[in-house]
Amino acid sequence: MSDQPETLDRVLDATLAKAGDEPVRFDVAAGKAALATALKTRAVAPPKKRNKVRWLAAAAAVTVLTGTGLAASTVDLTGTGGNSATAAEELIKAADLASRVVDRPLAPGQFRYVRTRYEGITSAEGAKAWSTDMTNEEWIPANRNDEWLLRATVQPSKWVAGHEGTGEPESGSAFKNGEEFRGACGKYSYMAEGQPDRCTAGDFHNPTPEFIASLPKDPKALLERLNAGGGPEGRALQQAREALQSGQFPAEVRANIFRALALLPGLVVTEQRANLDGKQGVALGVQIVSEFTEIIIDPENGDYIGGRETIAEDLPDDQGGLDKGTVRQSSSVTTRIVDSQGGK
């Protein structure tokens, strides 16, 4: 996100500074707390100018990135803002489709395979910008107390055309290409000590069975839960995207999330056919300060296929000089059940 206050920047800078040749031990709780504070601050105060503008996926509680590989792709945002009814209709349609899906149960010894690809742009003072592409693959066992596996594939960073700097751009990830992490309950070695047990401490990013069962079925009540903690209206959409990106919510709950988002004020259709990682879908978003936060849904079956952060206002040179409509961050997700850890 482009205009977060210094508290979040310090969390990221401290994390990346410690990386070196070792995996980052990212403080998940501090990152989430800083993000929540940033969202609240952005709702009431103008952003501070900084030398570097990073993006941070909501899922950065697991993976710390500073950018990924978009070739400054753009979206036509002309006319967005007046089609809230259409957005609600798209979400209700997606909810109806998702509610018809019959989930395949995860049997003992099997794994939920979740592949998430992140693309994005890091920008810096002087209208410089570079892109990186990273893919995370995670194998979550049927028994969450067993060993989980996370594998990162990181592509070299590249300068964005028209925004080149000198030398090679810095890496967009704190992880090495092909690096793997294993840990019972998904507690990987790069995580800071004292983090909550992922087998019992559930939230929208880490949905334990108990957390999923606790979610209200009423759309209005679920929207309030998604927006817990206050902040701009876009917080609910960000929380929903974090949940859907996890690939772990059953179809019935995904349908309820769509119905809750249909009640979100200011949500609009930003693009009718958004191409993301080879898939086509409808992008639905809400503007937060200078960016659109979006989710992308397959209109044929109601599947969530990814999310985006799109620049809604031209940025000055001291924030990278990127144009309105530039897709700063993009993500896609696919999930399936497999019979072995590491299998696809």
Coordinates of C-alpha atoms in Angstrom, one line a residue:
M1 CA 0.0 0.0 0.0
S2 CA 1.4 3.3 -1.0
D3 CA 0.7 5.7 1.7
Q4 CA 1.0 3.9 5.0
P5 CA 2.6 5.9 7.9
E6 CA 6.0 5.4 9.4
T7 CA 5.0 2.7 11.9
L8 CA 4.4 0.1 9.2
D9 CA 7.5 1.2 7.3
R10 CA 9.7 0.6 10.4
V11 CA 8.3 -2.9 10.8
L12 CA 9.2 -3.7 7.2
D13 CA 12.6 -2.0 7.2
A14 CA 13.6 -3.8 10.4
T15 CA 12.5 -7.1 9.0
L16 CA 14.3 -6.7 5.7
A17 CA 17.4 -5.3 7.3
K18 CA 17.8 -8.5 9.3
A19 CA 17.4 -10.8 6.3
G20 CA 21.0 -11.2 5.1
D21 CA 21.5 -14.8 4.1
E22 CA 18.9 -16.1 6.6
P23 CA 15.1 -16.4 6.4
V24 CA 13.3 -13.3 7.8
R25 CA 11.9 -13.7 11.3
F26 CA 8.9 -11.5 10.7
D27 CA 6.9 -10.4 13.7
V28 CA 3.4 -11.2 12.5
A29 CA 1.6 -9.6 15.3
A30 CA 3.6 -6.3 15.0
G31 CA 3.0 -6.3 11.2
K32 CA -0.8 -6.8 11.6
A33 CA -1.0 -4.2 14.4
A34 CA 1.0 -1.7 12.3
L35 CA -1.2 -2.3 9.3
A36 CA -4.4 -1.8 11.4
T37 CA -3.0 1.4 12.8
A38 CA -2.0 2.6 9.3
L39 CA -5.5 2.0 8.0
K40 CA -7.0 4.0 10.8
T41 CA -4.5 6.8 10.3
R42 CA -5.1 7.0 6.6
A43 CA -8.8 7.5 7.2
V44 CA -8.3 10.8 9.1
A45 CA -4.9 12.2 8.1
P46 CA -3.2 13.0 4.8
P47 CA -0.2 10.7 4.0
K48 CA 3.3 11.7 4.8
K49 CA 5.9 11.9 2.0
R50 CA 8.6 9.2 2.1
N51 CA 11.5 8.3 -0.1
K52 CA 10.2 4.8 -0.8
V53 CA 6.8 3.4 -1.4
R54 CA 6.4 -0.4 -0.8
W55 CA 3.4 -2.6 -1.2
L56 CA 2.6 -5.2 1.4
A57 CA 0.1 -8.0 0.8
A58 CA -2.3 -8.6 3.6
A59 CA -0.9 -12.2 3.6
A60 CA 2.5 -10.7 4.5
A61 CA 2.0 -12.3 8.0
V62 CA 3.4 -15.3 6.2
T63 CA 5.6 -13.8 3.4
V64 CA 7.4 -10.4 3.5
L65 CA 7.7 -8.9 0.0
T66 CA 8.6 -5.4 -1.2
G67 CA 7.2 -5.7 -4.7
T68 CA 6.5 -8.1 -7.6
G69 CA 6.5 -8.4 -11.4
L70 CA 4.1 -6.2 -13.2
A71 CA 5.3 -4.5 -16.3
A72 CA 3.4 -1.3 -15.3
S73 CA 0.1 -2.8 -16.5
T74 CA -2.8 -0.4 -16.3
V75 CA -6.5 -0.4 -15.9
D76 CA -9.0 2.1 -17.3
L77 CA -10.7 3.6 -14.2
T78 CA -12.7 6.1 -16.2
G79 CA -16.3 6.2 -15.0
T80 CA -15.9 4.0 -11.9
G81 CA -17.7 5.1 -8.9
G82 CA -21.3 5.1 -10.1
N83 CA -22.1 1.4 -10.5
S84 CA -22.5 0.2 -6.9
A85 CA -25.7 -1.6 -7.9
T86 CA -23.9 -3.6 -10.5
A87 CA -21.2 -4.5 -8.0
A88 CA -23.8 -5.8 -5.5
E89 CA -25.5 -7.8 -8.3
E90 CA -22.1 -9.4 -9.3
L91 CA -21.5 -10.4 -5.7
I92 CA -25.0 -11.9 -5.2
K93 CA -24.5 -13.8 -8.4
A94 CA -21.1 -15.1 -7.2
A95 CA -22.7 -16.0 -3.8
D96 CA -25.4 -18.0 -5.5
L97 CA -22.9 -19.9 -7.6
A98 CA -20.5 -20.5 -4.7
S99 CA -23.3 -21.8 -2.5
R100 CA -24.0 -24.6 -5.1
V101 CA -20.4 -25.9 -4.8
V102 CA -20.0 -29.2 -3.0
D103 CA -16.6 -29.2 -1.2
R104 CA -14.5 -32.3 -1.3
P105 CA -13.6 -33.3 2.3
L106 CA -10.0 -33.4 3.3
A107 CA -9.3 -37.1 4.4
P108 CA -6.7 -38.2 6.9
G109 CA -3.2 -38.1 5.4
Q110 CA -4.2 -35.7 2.6
F111 CA -3.1 -32.0 2.2
R112 CA -4.8 -28.8 1.2
Y113 CA -2.5 -27.4 -1.5
V114 CA -2.7 -23.6 -1.8
R115 CA -0.7 -21.8 -4.5
T116 CA -0.5 -18.0 -4.3
R117 CA 1.2 -15.8 -6.8
Y118 CA 2.1 -12.2 -5.9
E119 CA 3.1 -9.6 -8.4
G120 CA 3.7 -6.0 -7.6
I121 CA 5.7 -2.8 -8.0
T122 CA 8.0 -1.0 -5.5
S123 CA 8.5 2.7 -6.3
A124 CA 11.1 5.2 -5.0
E125 CA 11.9 8.9 -5.1
G126 CA 12.9 10.1 -8.5
A127 CA 10.2 8.2 -10.4
K128 CA 12.1 4.9 -10.0
A129 CA 10.1 1.7 -9.9
W130 CA 10.9 -2.0 -10.1
S131 CA 8.8 -5.2 -10.2
T132 CA 9.1 -8.7 -8.8
D133 CA 7.2 -11.9 -9.1
M134 CA 6.9 -14.4 -6.2
T135 CA 4.9 -17.6 -5.9
N136 CA 4.2 -19.3 -2.6
E137 CA 3.1 -22.9 -2.4
E138 CA 1.8 -24.3 0.9
W139 CA 0.7 -27.8 1.9
I140 CA -1.6 -27.8 5.0
P141 CA -2.3 -31.3 6.4
A142 CA -5.7 -32.6 7.3
N143 CA -4.5 -32.8 10.9
R144 CA -3.3 -29.2 11.4
N145 CA -1.0 -30.3 14.2
D146 CA 1.1 -32.2 11.7
E147 CA 4.0 -30.7 9.7
W148 CA 3.1 -27.9 7.1
L149 CA 5.3 -27.1 4.1
L150 CA 5.9 -23.7 2.5
R151 CA 7.9 -23.2 -0.7
A152 CA 8.8 -19.9 -2.2
T153 CA 9.7 -19.3 -5.9
V154 CA 11.2 -15.8 -6.4
Q155 CA 11.9 -14.3 -9.8
P156 CA 14.6 -11.6 -10.2
S157 CA 13.4 -8.0 -9.9
K158 CA 13.2 -5.9 -13.0
W159 CA 13.0 -2.1 -13.7
V160 CA 9.6 -0.9 -14.8
A161 CA 9.9 0.6 -18.3
G162 CA 10.1 4.4 -18.1
H163 CA 11.1 4.2 -14.4
E164 CA 14.6 2.8 -14.5
G165 CA 17.3 3.5 -12.0
T166 CA 21.0 2.6 -12.1
G167 CA 22.4 -0.9 -11.6
E168 CA 20.2 -3.8 -10.7
P169 CA 17.0 -3.3 -8.6
E170 CA 17.0 -4.6 -5.1
S171 CA 15.3 -8.0 -4.4
G172 CA 11.6 -7.9 -4.0
S173 CA 11.6 -10.7 -1.4
A174 CA 13.3 -11.6 1.8
F175 CA 13.3 -15.3 0.8
K176 CA 15.6 -17.1 -1.6
N177 CA 14.3 -18.7 -4.7
G178 CA 13.3 -22.3 -4.0
E179 CA 13.6 -21.8 -0.2
E180 CA 11.4 -24.2 1.9
F181 CA 10.1 -24.0 5.4
R182 CA 8.5 -26.8 7.5
G183 CA 6.8 -26.7 10.9
A184 CA 4.1 -28.3 12.9
C185 CA 1.0 -26.2 12.9
G186 CA 2.6 -24.0 10.2
K187 CA 5.1 -22.5 12.6
Y188 CA 8.0 -21.9 10.3
S189 CA 11.6 -21.0 11.2
Y190 CA 11.4 -17.4 10.0
M191 CA 8.6 -16.5 12.3
A192 CA 9.3 -14.6 15.5
E193 CA 9.2 -16.4 18.8
G194 CA 6.0 -16.2 20.8
Q195 CA 3.6 -16.1 17.8
P196 CA 0.1 -17.6 18.4
D197 CA -0.4 -21.3 17.6
R198 CA -1.9 -21.5 14.1
C199 CA -3.7 -24.6 15.1
T200 CA -5.8 -22.8 17.7
A201 CA -5.5 -19.0 17.1
G202 CA -7.8 -18.4 14.2
D203 CA -8.5 -15.3 12.2
F204 CA -9.4 -14.4 8.6
H205 CA -5.9 -15.1 7.4
N206 CA -5.5 -18.3 9.4
P207 CA -9.0 -19.8 9.5
T208 CA -9.1 -22.6 12.0
P209 CA -12.3 -24.8 12.0
E210 CA -13.3 -23.1 15.2
F211 CA -12.9 -19.6 13.8
I212 CA -14.9 -20.5 10.7
A213 CA -17.7 -22.0 12.8
S214 CA -17.8 -18.7 14.8
L215 CA -18.6 -16.5 11.8
P216 CA -22.1 -15.1 11.6
K217 CA -24.3 -16.3 8.7
D218 CA -26.2 -13.0 8.6
P219 CA -24.5 -10.8 5.9
K220 CA -24.9 -7.6 7.9
A221 CA -23.4 -9.2 11.0
L222 CA -20.6 -10.7 8.9
L223 CA -19.8 -7.4 7.3
E224 CA -19.4 -5.9 10.8
R225 CA -17.1 -8.7 11.7
L226 CA -15.0 -8.1 8.6
N227 CA -14.8 -4.4 9.5
A228 CA -13.9 -5.1 13.2
G229 CA -11.6 -2.6 14.6
G230 CA -13.0 0.3 12.5
G231 CA -11.1 2.3 9.9
P232 CA -12.1 3.1 6.3
E233 CA -14.8 1.1 4.6
G234 CA -12.1 -0.7 2.5
R235 CA -11.0 -2.6 5.6
A236 CA -13.8 -5.0 5.3
L237 CA -12.8 -5.7 1.6
Q238 CA -9.2 -6.2 2.7
Q239 CA -10.2 -8.6 5.4
A240 CA -12.4 -10.5 3.0
R241 CA -9.6 -10.7 0.4
E242 CA -7.2 -12.0 3.1
A243 CA -9.8 -14.7 4.0
L244 CA -10.4 -15.7 0.4
Q245 CA -6.7 -15.6 -0.4
S246 CA -6.1 -18.3 2.3
G247 CA -7.9 -20.9 0.1
Q248 CA -9.2 -22.5 3.3
F249 CA -12.8 -21.3 3.6
P250 CA -15.6 -23.7 2.5
A251 CA -17.9 -22.7 -0.3
E252 CA -20.8 -21.9 2.0
V253 CA -18.7 -19.4 3.9
R254 CA -17.3 -17.9 0.7
A255 CA -20.9 -17.3 -0.4
N256 CA -21.7 -15.5 2.9
I257 CA -18.6 -13.3 2.5
F258 CA -19.8 -12.3 -1.0
R259 CA -23.2 -11.5 0.3
A260 CA -21.7 -9.4 3.1
L261 CA -19.5 -7.4 0.7
A262 CA -22.6 -6.7 -1.4
L263 CA -23.7 -4.4 1.4
L264 CA -20.4 -2.5 1.4
P265 CA -20.8 1.2 0.6
G266 CA -18.8 2.5 -2.3
L267 CA -18.0 -0.9 -3.8
V268 CA -17.9 -0.6 -7.6
V269 CA -17.1 -2.8 -10.7
T270 CA -13.6 -1.5 -11.8
E271 CA -13.2 -3.8 -14.8
Q272 CA -15.5 -6.2 -16.4
R273 CA -12.9 -8.7 -17.5
A274 CA -9.7 -8.6 -15.5
N275 CA -7.0 -10.9 -16.7
L276 CA -5.0 -12.4 -13.7
D277 CA -2.5 -15.2 -14.0
G278 CA -4.2 -16.6 -17.1
K279 CA -7.8 -16.4 -15.6
Q280 CA -10.6 -14.0 -16.5
G281 CA -12.9 -12.4 -14.0
V282 CA -14.8 -9.4 -12.7
A283 CA -12.8 -6.9 -10.6
L284 CA -14.8 -5.3 -7.7
G285 CA -13.2 -2.5 -5.7
V286 CA -13.4 0.4 -3.3
Q287 CA -11.1 3.4 -3.2
I288 CA -8.9 4.0 -0.2
V289 CA -7.1 7.4 -0.4
S290 CA -5.1 7.0 -3.7
E291 CA -5.6 3.3 -4.4
F292 CA -8.4 0.9 -5.3
T293 CA -8.5 -2.3 -3.3
E294 CA -10.0 -5.0 -5.4
I295 CA -11.1 -8.6 -5.4
I296 CA -11.5 -10.6 -8.7
I297 CA -14.3 -13.2 -9.1
D298 CA -14.8 -15.7 -11.9
P299 CA -18.3 -14.9 -13.1
E300 CA -18.8 -18.4 -14.4
N301 CA -18.6 -20.3 -11.1
G302 CA -18.3 -17.7 -8.3
D303 CA -14.7 -18.6 -7.5
Y304 CA -12.4 -16.0 -6.0
I305 CA -9.3 -15.9 -8.3
G306 CA -7.3 -13.0 -6.9
G307 CA -6.9 -9.4 -5.8
R308 CA -5.3 -6.2 -6.8
E309 CA -4.2 -2.7 -5.6
T310 CA -4.7 -0.2 -8.5
I311 CA -3.5 3.4 -8.3
A312 CA -6.5 5.7 -8.5
E313 CA -4.6 9.0 -8.7
D314 CA -1.3 10.0 -10.5
L315 CA 1.6 9.8 -8.0
P316 CA 4.2 12.5 -7.7
D317 CA 7.9 11.7 -8.5
D318 CA 8.8 11.5 -4.9
Q319 CA 6.4 8.5 -4.6
G320 CA 7.6 6.8 -7.9
G321 CA 5.7 8.9 -10.5
L322 CA 3.3 6.0 -11.4
D323 CA 0.2 6.8 -13.4
K324 CA -3.4 6.4 -12.4
G325 CA -4.6 2.9 -13.4
T326 CA -1.2 1.3 -12.8
V327 CA -1.7 -2.1 -11.1
R328 CA 0.7 -1.8 -8.1
Q329 CA -0.1 -5.2 -6.6
S330 CA -1.7 -8.3 -8.0
S331 CA -2.3 -11.8 -6.6
S332 CA -3.9 -15.0 -7.7
V333 CA -4.8 -18.1 -5.8
T334 CA -5.6 -21.7 -6.6
T335 CA -6.3 -24.6 -4.2
R336 CA -6.9 -28.3 -4.4
I337 CA -6.6 -31.4 -2.3
V338 CA -3.5 -33.6 -2.8
D339 CA -2.4 -37.0 -1.4
S340 CA 1.1 -36.1 -0.5
Q341 CA 3.2 -33.2 0.9
G342 CA 4.8 -31.5 -2.0
G343 CA 2.4 -33.1 -4.4
K344 CA 0.3 -31.1 -6.9

